[in-house]
JSON list of C-alpha atoms in Angstrom, two decimals:
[
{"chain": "A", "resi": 1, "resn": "UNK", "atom": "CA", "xyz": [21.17, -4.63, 13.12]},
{"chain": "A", "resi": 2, "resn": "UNK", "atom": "CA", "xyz": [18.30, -4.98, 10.25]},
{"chain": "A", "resi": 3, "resn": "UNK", "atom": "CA", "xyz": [16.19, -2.36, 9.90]},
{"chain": "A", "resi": 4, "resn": "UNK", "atom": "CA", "xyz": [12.43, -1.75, 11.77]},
{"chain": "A", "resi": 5, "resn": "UNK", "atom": "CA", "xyz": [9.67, -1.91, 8.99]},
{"chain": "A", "resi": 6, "resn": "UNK", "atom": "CA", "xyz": [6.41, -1.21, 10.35]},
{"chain": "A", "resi": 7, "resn": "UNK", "atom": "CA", "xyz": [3.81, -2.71, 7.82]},
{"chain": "A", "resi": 8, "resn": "UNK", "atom": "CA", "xyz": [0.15, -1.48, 7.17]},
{"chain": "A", "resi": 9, "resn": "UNK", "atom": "CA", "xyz": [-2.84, -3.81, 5.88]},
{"chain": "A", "resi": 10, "resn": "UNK", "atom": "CA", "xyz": [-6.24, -2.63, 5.30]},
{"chain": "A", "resi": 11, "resn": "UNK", "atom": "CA", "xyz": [-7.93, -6.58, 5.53]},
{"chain": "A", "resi": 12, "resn": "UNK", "atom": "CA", "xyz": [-7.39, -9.83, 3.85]},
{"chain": "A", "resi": 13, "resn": "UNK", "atom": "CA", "xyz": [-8.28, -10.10, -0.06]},
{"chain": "A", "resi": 14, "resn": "UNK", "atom": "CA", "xyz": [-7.86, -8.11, -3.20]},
{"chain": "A", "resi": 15, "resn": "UNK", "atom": "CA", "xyz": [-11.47, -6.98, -3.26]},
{"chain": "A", "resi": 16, "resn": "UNK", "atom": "CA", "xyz": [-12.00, -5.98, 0.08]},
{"chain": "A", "resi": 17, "resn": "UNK", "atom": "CA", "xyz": [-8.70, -5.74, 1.88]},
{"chain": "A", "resi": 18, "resn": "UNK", "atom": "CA", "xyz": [-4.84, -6.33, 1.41]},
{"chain": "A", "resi": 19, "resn": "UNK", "atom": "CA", "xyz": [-3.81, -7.93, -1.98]},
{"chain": "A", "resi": 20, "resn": "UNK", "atom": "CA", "xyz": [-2.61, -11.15, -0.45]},
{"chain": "A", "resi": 21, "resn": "UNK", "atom": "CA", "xyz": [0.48, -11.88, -3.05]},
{"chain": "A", "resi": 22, "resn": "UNK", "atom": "CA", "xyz": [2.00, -7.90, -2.43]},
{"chain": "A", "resi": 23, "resn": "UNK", "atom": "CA", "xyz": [1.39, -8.40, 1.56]},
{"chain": "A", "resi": 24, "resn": "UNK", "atom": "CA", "xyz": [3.03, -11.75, 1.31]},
{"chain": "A", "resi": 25, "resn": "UNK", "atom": "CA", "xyz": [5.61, -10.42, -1.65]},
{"chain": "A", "resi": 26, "resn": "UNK", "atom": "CA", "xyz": [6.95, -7.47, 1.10]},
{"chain": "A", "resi": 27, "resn": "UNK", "atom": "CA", "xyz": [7.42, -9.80, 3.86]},
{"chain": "A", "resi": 28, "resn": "UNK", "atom": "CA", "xyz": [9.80, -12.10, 1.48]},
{"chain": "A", "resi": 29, "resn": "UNK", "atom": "CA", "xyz": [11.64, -9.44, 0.58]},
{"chain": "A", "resi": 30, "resn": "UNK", "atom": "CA", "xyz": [11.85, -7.64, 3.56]},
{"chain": "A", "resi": 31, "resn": "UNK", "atom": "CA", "xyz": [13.00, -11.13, 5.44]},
{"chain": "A", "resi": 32, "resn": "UNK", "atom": "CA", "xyz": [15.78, -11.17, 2.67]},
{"chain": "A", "resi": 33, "resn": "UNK", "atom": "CA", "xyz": [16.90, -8.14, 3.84]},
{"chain": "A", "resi": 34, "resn": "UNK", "atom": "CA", "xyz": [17.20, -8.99, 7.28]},
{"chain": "A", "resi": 35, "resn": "UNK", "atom": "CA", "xyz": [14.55, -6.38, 8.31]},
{"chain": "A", "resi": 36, "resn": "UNK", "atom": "CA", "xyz": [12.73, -6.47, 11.60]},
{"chain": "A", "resi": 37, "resn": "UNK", "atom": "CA", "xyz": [9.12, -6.02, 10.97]},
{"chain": "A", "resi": 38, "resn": "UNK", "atom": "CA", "xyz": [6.12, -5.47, 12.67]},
{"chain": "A", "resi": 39, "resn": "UNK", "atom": "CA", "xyz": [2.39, -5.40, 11.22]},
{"chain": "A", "resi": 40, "resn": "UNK", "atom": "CA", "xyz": [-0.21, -2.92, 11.81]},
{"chain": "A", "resi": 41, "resn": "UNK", "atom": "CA", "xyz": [-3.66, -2.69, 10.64]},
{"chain": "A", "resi": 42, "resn": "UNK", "atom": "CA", "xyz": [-6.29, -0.02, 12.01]},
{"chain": "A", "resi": 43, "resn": "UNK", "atom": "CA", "xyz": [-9.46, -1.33, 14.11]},
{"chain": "A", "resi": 44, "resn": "UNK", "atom": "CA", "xyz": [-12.35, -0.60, 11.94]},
{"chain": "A", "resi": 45, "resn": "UNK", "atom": "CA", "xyz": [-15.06, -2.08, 9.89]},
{"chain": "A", "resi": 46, "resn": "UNK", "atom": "CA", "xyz": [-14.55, -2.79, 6.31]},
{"chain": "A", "resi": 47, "resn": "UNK", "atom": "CA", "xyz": [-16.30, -0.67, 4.33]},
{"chain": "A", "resi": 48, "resn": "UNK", "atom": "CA", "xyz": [-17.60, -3.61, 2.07]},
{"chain": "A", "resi": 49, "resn": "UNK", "atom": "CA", "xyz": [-17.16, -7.48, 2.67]},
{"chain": "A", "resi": 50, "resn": "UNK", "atom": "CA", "xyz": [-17.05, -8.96, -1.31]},
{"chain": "A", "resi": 51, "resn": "UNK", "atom": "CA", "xyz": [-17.34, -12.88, -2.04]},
{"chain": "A", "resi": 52, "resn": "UNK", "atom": "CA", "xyz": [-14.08, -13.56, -3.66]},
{"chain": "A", "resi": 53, "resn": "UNK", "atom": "CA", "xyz": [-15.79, -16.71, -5.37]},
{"chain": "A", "resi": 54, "resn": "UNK", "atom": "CA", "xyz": [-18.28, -15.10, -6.47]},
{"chain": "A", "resi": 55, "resn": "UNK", "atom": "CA", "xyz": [-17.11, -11.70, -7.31]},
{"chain": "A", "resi": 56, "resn": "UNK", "atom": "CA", "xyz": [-20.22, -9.91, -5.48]},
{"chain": "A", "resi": 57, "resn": "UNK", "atom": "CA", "xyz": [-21.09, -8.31, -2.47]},
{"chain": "A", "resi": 58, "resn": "UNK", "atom": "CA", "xyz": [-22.01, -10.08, 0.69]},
{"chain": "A", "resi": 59, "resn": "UNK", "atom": "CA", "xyz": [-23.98, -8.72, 3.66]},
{"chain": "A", "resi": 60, "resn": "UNK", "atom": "CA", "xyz": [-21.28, -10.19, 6.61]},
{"chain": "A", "resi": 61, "resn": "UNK", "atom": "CA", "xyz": [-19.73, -7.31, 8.33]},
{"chain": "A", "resi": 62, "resn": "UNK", "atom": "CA", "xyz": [-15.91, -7.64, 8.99]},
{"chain": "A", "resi": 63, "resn": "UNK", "atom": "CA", "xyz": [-13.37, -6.09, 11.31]},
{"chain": "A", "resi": 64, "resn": "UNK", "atom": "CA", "xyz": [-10.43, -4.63, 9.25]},
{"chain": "A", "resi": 65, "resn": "UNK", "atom": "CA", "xyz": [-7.76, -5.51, 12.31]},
{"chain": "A", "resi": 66, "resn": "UNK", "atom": "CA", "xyz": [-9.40, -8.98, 12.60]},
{"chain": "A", "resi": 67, "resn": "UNK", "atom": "CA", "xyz": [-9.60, -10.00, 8.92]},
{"chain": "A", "resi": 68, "resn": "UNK", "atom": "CA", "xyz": [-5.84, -8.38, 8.44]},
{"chain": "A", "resi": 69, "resn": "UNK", "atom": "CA", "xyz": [-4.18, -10.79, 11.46]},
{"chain": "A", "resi": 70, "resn": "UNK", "atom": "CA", "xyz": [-5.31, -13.91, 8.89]},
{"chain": "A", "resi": 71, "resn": "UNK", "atom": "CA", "xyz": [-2.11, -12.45, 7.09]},
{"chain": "A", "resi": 72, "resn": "UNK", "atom": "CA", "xyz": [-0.24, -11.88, 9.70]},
{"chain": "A", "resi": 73, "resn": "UNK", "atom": "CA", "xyz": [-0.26, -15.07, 11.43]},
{"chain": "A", "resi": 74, "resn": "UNK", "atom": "CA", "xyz": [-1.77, -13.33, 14.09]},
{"chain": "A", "resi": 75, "resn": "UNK", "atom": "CA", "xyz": [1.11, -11.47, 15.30]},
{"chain": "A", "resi": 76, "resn": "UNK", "atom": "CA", "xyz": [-0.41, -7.52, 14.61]},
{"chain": "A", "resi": 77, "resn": "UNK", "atom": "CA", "xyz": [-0.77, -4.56, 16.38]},
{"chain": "A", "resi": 78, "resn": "UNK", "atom": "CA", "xyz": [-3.78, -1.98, 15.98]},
{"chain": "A", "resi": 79, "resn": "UNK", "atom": "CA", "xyz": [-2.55, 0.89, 14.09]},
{"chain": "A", "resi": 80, "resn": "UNK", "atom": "CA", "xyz": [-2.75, 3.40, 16.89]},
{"chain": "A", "resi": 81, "resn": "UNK", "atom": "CA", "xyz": [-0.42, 0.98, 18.01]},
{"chain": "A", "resi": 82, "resn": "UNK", "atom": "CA", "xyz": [2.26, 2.44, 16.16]},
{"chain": "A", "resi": 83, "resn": "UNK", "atom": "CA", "xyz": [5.00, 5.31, 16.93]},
{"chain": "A", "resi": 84, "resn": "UNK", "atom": "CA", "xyz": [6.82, 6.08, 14.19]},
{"chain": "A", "resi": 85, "resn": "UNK", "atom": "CA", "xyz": [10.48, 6.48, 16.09]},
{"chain": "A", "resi": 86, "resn": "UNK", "atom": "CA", "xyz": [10.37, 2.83, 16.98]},
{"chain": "A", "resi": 87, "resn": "UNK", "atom": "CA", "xyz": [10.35, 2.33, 13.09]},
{"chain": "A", "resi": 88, "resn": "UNK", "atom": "CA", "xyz": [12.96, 2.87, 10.33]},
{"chain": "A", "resi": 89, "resn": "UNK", "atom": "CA", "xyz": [10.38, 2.68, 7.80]},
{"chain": "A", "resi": 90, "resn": "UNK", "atom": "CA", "xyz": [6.46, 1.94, 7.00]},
{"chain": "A", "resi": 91, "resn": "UNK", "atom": "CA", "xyz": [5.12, -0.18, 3.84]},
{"chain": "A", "resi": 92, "resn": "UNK", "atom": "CA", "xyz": [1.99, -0.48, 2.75]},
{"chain": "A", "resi": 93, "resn": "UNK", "atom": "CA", "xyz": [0.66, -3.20, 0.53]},
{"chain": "A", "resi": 94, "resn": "UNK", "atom": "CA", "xyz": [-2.34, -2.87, -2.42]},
{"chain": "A", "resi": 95, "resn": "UNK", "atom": "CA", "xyz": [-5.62, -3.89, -2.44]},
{"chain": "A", "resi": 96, "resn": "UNK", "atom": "CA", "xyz": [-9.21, -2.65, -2.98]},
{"chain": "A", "resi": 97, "resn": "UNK", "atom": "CA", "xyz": [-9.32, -2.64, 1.08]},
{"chain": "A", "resi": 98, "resn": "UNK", "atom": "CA", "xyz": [-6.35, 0.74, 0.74]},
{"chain": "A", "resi": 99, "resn": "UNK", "atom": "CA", "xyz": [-9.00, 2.46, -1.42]},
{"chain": "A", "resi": 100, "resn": "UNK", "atom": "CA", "xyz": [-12.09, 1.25, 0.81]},
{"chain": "A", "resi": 101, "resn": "UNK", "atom": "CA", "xyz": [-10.80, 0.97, 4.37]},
{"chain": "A", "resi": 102, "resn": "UNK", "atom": "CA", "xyz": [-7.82, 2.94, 4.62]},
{"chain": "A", "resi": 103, "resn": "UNK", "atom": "CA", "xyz": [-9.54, 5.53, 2.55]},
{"chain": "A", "resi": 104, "resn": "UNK", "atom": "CA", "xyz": [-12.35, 6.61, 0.63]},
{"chain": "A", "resi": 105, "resn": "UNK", "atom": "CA", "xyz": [-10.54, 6.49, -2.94]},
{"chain": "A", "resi": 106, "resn": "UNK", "atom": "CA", "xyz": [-12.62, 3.48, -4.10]},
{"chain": "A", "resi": 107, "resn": "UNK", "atom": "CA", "xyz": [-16.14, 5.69, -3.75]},
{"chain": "A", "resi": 108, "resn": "UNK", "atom": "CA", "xyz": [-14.72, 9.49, -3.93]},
{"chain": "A", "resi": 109, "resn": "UNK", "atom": "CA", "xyz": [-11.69, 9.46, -5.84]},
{"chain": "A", "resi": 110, "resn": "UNK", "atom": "CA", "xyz": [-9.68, 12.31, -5.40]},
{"chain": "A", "resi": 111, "resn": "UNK", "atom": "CA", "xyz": [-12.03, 14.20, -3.21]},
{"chain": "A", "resi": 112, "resn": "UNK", "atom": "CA", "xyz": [-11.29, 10.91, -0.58]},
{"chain": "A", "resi": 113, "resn": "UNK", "atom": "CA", "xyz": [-10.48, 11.82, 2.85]},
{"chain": "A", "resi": 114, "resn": "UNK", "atom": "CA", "xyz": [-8.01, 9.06, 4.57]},
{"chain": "A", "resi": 115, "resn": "UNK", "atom": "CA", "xyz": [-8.27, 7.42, 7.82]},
{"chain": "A", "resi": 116, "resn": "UNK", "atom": "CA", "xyz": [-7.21, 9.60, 10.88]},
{"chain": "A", "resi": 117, "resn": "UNK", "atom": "CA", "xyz": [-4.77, 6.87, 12.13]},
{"chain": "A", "resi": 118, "resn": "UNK", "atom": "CA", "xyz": [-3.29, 6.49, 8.44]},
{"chain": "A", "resi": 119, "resn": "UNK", "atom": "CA", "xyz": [-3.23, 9.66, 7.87]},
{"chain": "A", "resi": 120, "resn": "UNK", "atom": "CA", "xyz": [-1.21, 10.67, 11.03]},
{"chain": "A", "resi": 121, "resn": "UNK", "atom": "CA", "xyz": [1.25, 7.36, 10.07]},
{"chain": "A", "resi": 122, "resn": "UNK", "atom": "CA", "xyz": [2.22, 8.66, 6.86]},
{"chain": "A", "resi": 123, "resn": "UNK", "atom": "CA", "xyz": [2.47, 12.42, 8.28]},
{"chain": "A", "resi": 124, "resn": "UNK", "atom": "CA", "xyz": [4.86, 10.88, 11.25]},
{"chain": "A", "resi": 125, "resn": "UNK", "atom": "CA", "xyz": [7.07, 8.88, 8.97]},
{"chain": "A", "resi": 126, "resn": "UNK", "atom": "CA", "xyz": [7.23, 11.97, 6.33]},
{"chain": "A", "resi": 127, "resn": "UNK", "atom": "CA", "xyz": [8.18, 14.47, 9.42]},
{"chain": "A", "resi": 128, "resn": "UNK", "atom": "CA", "xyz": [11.11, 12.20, 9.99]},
{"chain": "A", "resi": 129, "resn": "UNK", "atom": "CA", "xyz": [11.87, 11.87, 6.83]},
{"chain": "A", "resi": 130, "resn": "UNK", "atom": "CA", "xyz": [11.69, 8.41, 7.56]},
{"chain": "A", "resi": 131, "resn": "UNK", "atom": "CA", "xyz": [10.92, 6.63, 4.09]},
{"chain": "A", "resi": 132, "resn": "UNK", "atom": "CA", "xyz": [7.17, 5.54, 3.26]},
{"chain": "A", "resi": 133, "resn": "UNK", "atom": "CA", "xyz": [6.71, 2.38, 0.80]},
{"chain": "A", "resi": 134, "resn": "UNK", "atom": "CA", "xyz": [3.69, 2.22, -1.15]},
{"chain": "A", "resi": 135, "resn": "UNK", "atom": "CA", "xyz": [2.80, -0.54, -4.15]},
{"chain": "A", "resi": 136, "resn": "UNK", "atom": "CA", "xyz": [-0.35, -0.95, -6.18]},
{"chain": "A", "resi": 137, "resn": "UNK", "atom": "CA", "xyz": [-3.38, 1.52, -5.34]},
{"chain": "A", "resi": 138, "resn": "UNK", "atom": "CA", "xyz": [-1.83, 2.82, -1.96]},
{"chain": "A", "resi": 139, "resn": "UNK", "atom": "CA", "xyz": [0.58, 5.25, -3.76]},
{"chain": "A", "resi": 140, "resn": "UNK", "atom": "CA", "xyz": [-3.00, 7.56, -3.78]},
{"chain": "A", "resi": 141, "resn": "UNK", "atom": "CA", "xyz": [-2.46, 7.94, 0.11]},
{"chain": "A", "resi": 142, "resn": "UNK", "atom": "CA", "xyz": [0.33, 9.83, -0.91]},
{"chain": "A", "resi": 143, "resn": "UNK", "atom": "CA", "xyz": [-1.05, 11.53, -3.62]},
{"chain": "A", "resi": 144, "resn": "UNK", "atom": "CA", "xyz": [-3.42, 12.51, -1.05]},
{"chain": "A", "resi": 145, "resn": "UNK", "atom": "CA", "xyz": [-1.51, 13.54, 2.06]},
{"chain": "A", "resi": 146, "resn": "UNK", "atom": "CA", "xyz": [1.55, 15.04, 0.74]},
{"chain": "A", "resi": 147, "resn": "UNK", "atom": "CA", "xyz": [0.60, 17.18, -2.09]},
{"chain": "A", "resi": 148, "resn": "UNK", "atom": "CA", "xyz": [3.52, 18.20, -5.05]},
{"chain": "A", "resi": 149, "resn": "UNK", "atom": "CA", "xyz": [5.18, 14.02, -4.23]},
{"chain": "A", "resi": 150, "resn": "UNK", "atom": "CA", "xyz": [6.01, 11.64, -6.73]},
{"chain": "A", "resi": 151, "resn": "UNK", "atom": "CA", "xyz": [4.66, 8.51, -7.20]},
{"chain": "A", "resi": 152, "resn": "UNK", "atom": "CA", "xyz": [3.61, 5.79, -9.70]},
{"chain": "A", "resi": 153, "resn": "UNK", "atom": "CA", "xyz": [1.01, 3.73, -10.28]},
{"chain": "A", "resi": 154, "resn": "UNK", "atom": "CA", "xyz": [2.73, 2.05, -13.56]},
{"chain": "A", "resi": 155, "resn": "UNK", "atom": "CA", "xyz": [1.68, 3.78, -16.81]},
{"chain": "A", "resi": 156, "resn": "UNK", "atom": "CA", "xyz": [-0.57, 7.00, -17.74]},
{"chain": "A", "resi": 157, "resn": "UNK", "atom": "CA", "xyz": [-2.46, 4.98, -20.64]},
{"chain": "A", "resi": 158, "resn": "UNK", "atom": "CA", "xyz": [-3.27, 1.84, -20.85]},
{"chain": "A", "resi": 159, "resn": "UNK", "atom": "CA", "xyz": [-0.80, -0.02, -22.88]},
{"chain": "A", "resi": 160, "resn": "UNK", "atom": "CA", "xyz": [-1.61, -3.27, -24.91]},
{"chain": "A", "resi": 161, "resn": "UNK", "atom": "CA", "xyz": [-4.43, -3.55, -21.88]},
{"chain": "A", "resi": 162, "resn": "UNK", "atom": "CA", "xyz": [-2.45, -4.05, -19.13]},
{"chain": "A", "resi": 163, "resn": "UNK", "atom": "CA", "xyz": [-2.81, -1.40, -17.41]},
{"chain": "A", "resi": 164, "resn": "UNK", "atom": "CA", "xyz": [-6.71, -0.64, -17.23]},
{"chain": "A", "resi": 165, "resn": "UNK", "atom": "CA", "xyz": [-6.55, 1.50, -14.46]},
{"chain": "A", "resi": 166, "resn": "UNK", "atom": "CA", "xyz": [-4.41, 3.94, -15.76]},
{"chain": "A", "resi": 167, "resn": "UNK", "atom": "CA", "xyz": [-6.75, 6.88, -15.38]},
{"chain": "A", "resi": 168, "resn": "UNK", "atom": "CA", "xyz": [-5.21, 6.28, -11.81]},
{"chain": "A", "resi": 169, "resn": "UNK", "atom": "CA", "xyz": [-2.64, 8.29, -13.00]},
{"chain": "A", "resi": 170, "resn": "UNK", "atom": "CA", "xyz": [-4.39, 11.50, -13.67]},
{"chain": "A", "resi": 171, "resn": "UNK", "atom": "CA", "xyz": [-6.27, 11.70, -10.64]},
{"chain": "A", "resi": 172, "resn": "UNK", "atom": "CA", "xyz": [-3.14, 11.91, -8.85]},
{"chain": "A", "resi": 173, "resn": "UNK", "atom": "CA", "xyz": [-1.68, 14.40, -11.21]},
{"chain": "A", "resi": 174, "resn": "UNK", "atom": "CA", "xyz": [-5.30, 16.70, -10.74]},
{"chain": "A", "resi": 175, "resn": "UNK", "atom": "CA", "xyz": [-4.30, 16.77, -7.16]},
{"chain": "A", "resi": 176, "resn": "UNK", "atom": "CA", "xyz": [-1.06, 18.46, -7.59]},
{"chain": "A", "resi": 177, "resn": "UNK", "atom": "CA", "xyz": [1.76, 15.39, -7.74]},
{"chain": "A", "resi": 178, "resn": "UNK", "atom": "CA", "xyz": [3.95, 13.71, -10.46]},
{"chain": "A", "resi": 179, "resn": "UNK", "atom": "CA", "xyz": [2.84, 10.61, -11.82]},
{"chain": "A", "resi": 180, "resn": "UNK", "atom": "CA", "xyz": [6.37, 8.88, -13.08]},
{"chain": "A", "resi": 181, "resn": "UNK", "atom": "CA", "xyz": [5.31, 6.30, -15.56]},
{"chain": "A", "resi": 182, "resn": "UNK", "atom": "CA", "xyz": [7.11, 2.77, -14.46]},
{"chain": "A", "resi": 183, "resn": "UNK", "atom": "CA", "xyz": [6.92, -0.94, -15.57]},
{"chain": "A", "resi": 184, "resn": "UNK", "atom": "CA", "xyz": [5.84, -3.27, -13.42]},
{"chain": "A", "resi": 185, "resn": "UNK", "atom": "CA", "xyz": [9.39, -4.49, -12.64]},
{"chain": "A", "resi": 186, "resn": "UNK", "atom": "CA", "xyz": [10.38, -1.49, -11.17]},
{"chain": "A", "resi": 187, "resn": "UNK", "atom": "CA", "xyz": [10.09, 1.37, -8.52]},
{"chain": "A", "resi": 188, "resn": "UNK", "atom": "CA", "xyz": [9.75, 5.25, -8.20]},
{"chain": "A", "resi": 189, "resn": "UNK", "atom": "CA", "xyz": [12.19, 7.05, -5.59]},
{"chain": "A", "resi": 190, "resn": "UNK", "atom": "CA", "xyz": [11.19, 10.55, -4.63]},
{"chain": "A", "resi": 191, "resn": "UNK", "atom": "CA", "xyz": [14.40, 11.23, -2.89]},
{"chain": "A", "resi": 192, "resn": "UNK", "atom": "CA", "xyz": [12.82, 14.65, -1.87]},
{"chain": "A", "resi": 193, "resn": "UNK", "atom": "CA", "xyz": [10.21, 12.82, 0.09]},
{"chain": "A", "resi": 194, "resn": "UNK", "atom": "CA", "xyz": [11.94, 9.62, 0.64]},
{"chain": "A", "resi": 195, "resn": "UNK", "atom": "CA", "xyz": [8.67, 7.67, -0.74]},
{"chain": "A", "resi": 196, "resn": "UNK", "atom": "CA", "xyz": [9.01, 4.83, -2.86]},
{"chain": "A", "resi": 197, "resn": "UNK", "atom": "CA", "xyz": [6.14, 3.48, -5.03]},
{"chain": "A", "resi": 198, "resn": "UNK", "atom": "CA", "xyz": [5.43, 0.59, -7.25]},
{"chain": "A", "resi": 199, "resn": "UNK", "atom": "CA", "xyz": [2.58, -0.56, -9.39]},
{"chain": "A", "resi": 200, "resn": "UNK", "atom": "CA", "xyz": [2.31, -4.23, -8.94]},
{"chain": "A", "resi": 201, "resn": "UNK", "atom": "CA", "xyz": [-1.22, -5.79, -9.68]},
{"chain": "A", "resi": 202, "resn": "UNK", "atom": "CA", "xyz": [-2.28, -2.11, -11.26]},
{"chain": "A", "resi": 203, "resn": "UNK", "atom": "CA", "xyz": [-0.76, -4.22, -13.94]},
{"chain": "A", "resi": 204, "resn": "UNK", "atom": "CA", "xyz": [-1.81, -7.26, -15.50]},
{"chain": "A", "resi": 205, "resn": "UNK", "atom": "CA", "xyz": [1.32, -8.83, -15.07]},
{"chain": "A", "resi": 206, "resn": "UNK", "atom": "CA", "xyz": [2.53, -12.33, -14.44]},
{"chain": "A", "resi": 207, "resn": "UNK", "atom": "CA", "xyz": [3.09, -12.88, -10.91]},
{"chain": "A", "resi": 208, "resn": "UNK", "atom": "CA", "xyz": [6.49, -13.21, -10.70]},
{"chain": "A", "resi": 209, "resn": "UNK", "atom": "CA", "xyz": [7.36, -10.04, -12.71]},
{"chain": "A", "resi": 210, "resn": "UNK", "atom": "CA", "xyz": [4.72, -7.97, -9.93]},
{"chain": "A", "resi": 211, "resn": "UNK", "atom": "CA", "xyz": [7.11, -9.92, -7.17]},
{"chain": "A", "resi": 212, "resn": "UNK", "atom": "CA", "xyz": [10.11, -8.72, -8.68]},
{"chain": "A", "resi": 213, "resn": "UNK", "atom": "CA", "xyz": [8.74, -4.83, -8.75]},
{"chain": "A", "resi": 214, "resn": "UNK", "atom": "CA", "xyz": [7.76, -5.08, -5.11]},
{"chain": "A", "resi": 215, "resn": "UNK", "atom": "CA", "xyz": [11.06, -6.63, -4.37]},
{"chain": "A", "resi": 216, "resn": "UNK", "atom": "CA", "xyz": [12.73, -3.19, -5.96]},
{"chain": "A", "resi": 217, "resn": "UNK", "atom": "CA", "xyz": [10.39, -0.72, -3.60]},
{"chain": "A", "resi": 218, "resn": "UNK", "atom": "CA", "xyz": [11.58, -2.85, -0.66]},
{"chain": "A", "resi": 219, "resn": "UNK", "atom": "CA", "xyz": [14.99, -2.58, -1.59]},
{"chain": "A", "resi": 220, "resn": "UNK", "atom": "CA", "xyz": [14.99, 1.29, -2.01]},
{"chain": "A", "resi": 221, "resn": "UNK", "atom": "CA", "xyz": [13.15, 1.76, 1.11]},
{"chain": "A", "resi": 222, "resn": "UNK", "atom": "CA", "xyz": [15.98, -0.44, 2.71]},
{"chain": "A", "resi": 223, "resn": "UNK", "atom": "CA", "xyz": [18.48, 1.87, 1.49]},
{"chain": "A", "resi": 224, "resn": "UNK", "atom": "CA", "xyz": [16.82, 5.09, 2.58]},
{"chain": "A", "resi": 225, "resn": "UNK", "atom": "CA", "xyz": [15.92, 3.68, 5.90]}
]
């Protein structure tokens, strides 16, 4: 039997939502490993709709479940939806739309408060010790929820420019966790915690490198589920 891999989006497009290549990235490599999955995304209204053309706001409102099913083929649940002991595991994808919709990390930083229905996710997952996949900007959640965990976001400074938002990495340290500096080919594994974190697209990267670190989180959460 593969595993059950419940898997959260927060929308569809890196400025407002779900980074479309990480969703799409998981999925691969969770099909390779024979996992059963299921997609989630919570019933809300983005916080922002962006132009991805254009780069700038737009004054359309969108639904985060709605705009989310475009990458799921339509096949999704709302995220209250979800009970964590018909799962193995949970993954969550990057994006702007994890710091916007999901939670508040894009306006408040480290003072963000996360969505109820997230928040409860992650807490029923972690009280299972059920592991908890993160890539990109949605290892924060965890910085957030589960104080003293360790995560990564890729690298503390930014290195030859490619990693720009590395001041990522001490916002998550001010609120108590590790930050474990990684390349973008491979994963963090708090054992202690059973989360698994990668930084993907918080790294200018060529696409196939940020494919092949996704494809490493997805493996370790595979193990640990």
């Amino acid at each position: 039997m593969g595993k059950r891999v419940a898997l959260v989006l927060a929308g569809c497009g890196v400025f407002d939502g779900s980074e479309i290549h990480e969703a799409s990235a998981a999925l691969v490599h969770l099909s390779r490993g024979g996992a059963e999955v299921k997609i989630f995304a919570p019933n809300i209204e983005q916080r922002d709709v962006v132009n991805h053309l254009k780069g700038s706001p737009s004054e359309e409102k969108r639904n985060v479940l709605v705009e989310s099913a475009r990458l799921a083929r339509g096949n999704i649940q709302d995220l209250t939806e979800l009970k964590a002991d018909e799962f193995d595991a949970v993954i969550f994808p990057g994006g702007f739309g994890v710091a916007k919709n999901l939670c508040s990390w894009a306006v408040d930083g480290k003072n963000c408060t996360v969505n109820e229905h997230v928040n409860s996710t992650l807490q029923a997952f972690h009280s299972a010790k059920k592991p908890i996949g993160l890539c990109c900007i949605s290892p924060v959640l965890a910085a957030k929820v589960f104080p003293g965990c360790e995560v990564t976001v890729g690298q503390d400074k930014n290195v030859d420019g490619r990693f720009p938002d590395a001041e990522t990495a001490s916002a998550i340290a001010e609120l108590g966790c590790k930050h474990v500096c990684k390349n973008v080919n491979e994963s963090h594994v708090d054992k202690a915690n059973k989360i698994v974190t990668t930084c993907a697209f918080m790294c200018k990267a060529p696409l196939h490198e940020i494919f092949d670190g996704i494809g490493t989180m997805v493996q370790e959460v595979l193990k640990l589920a």
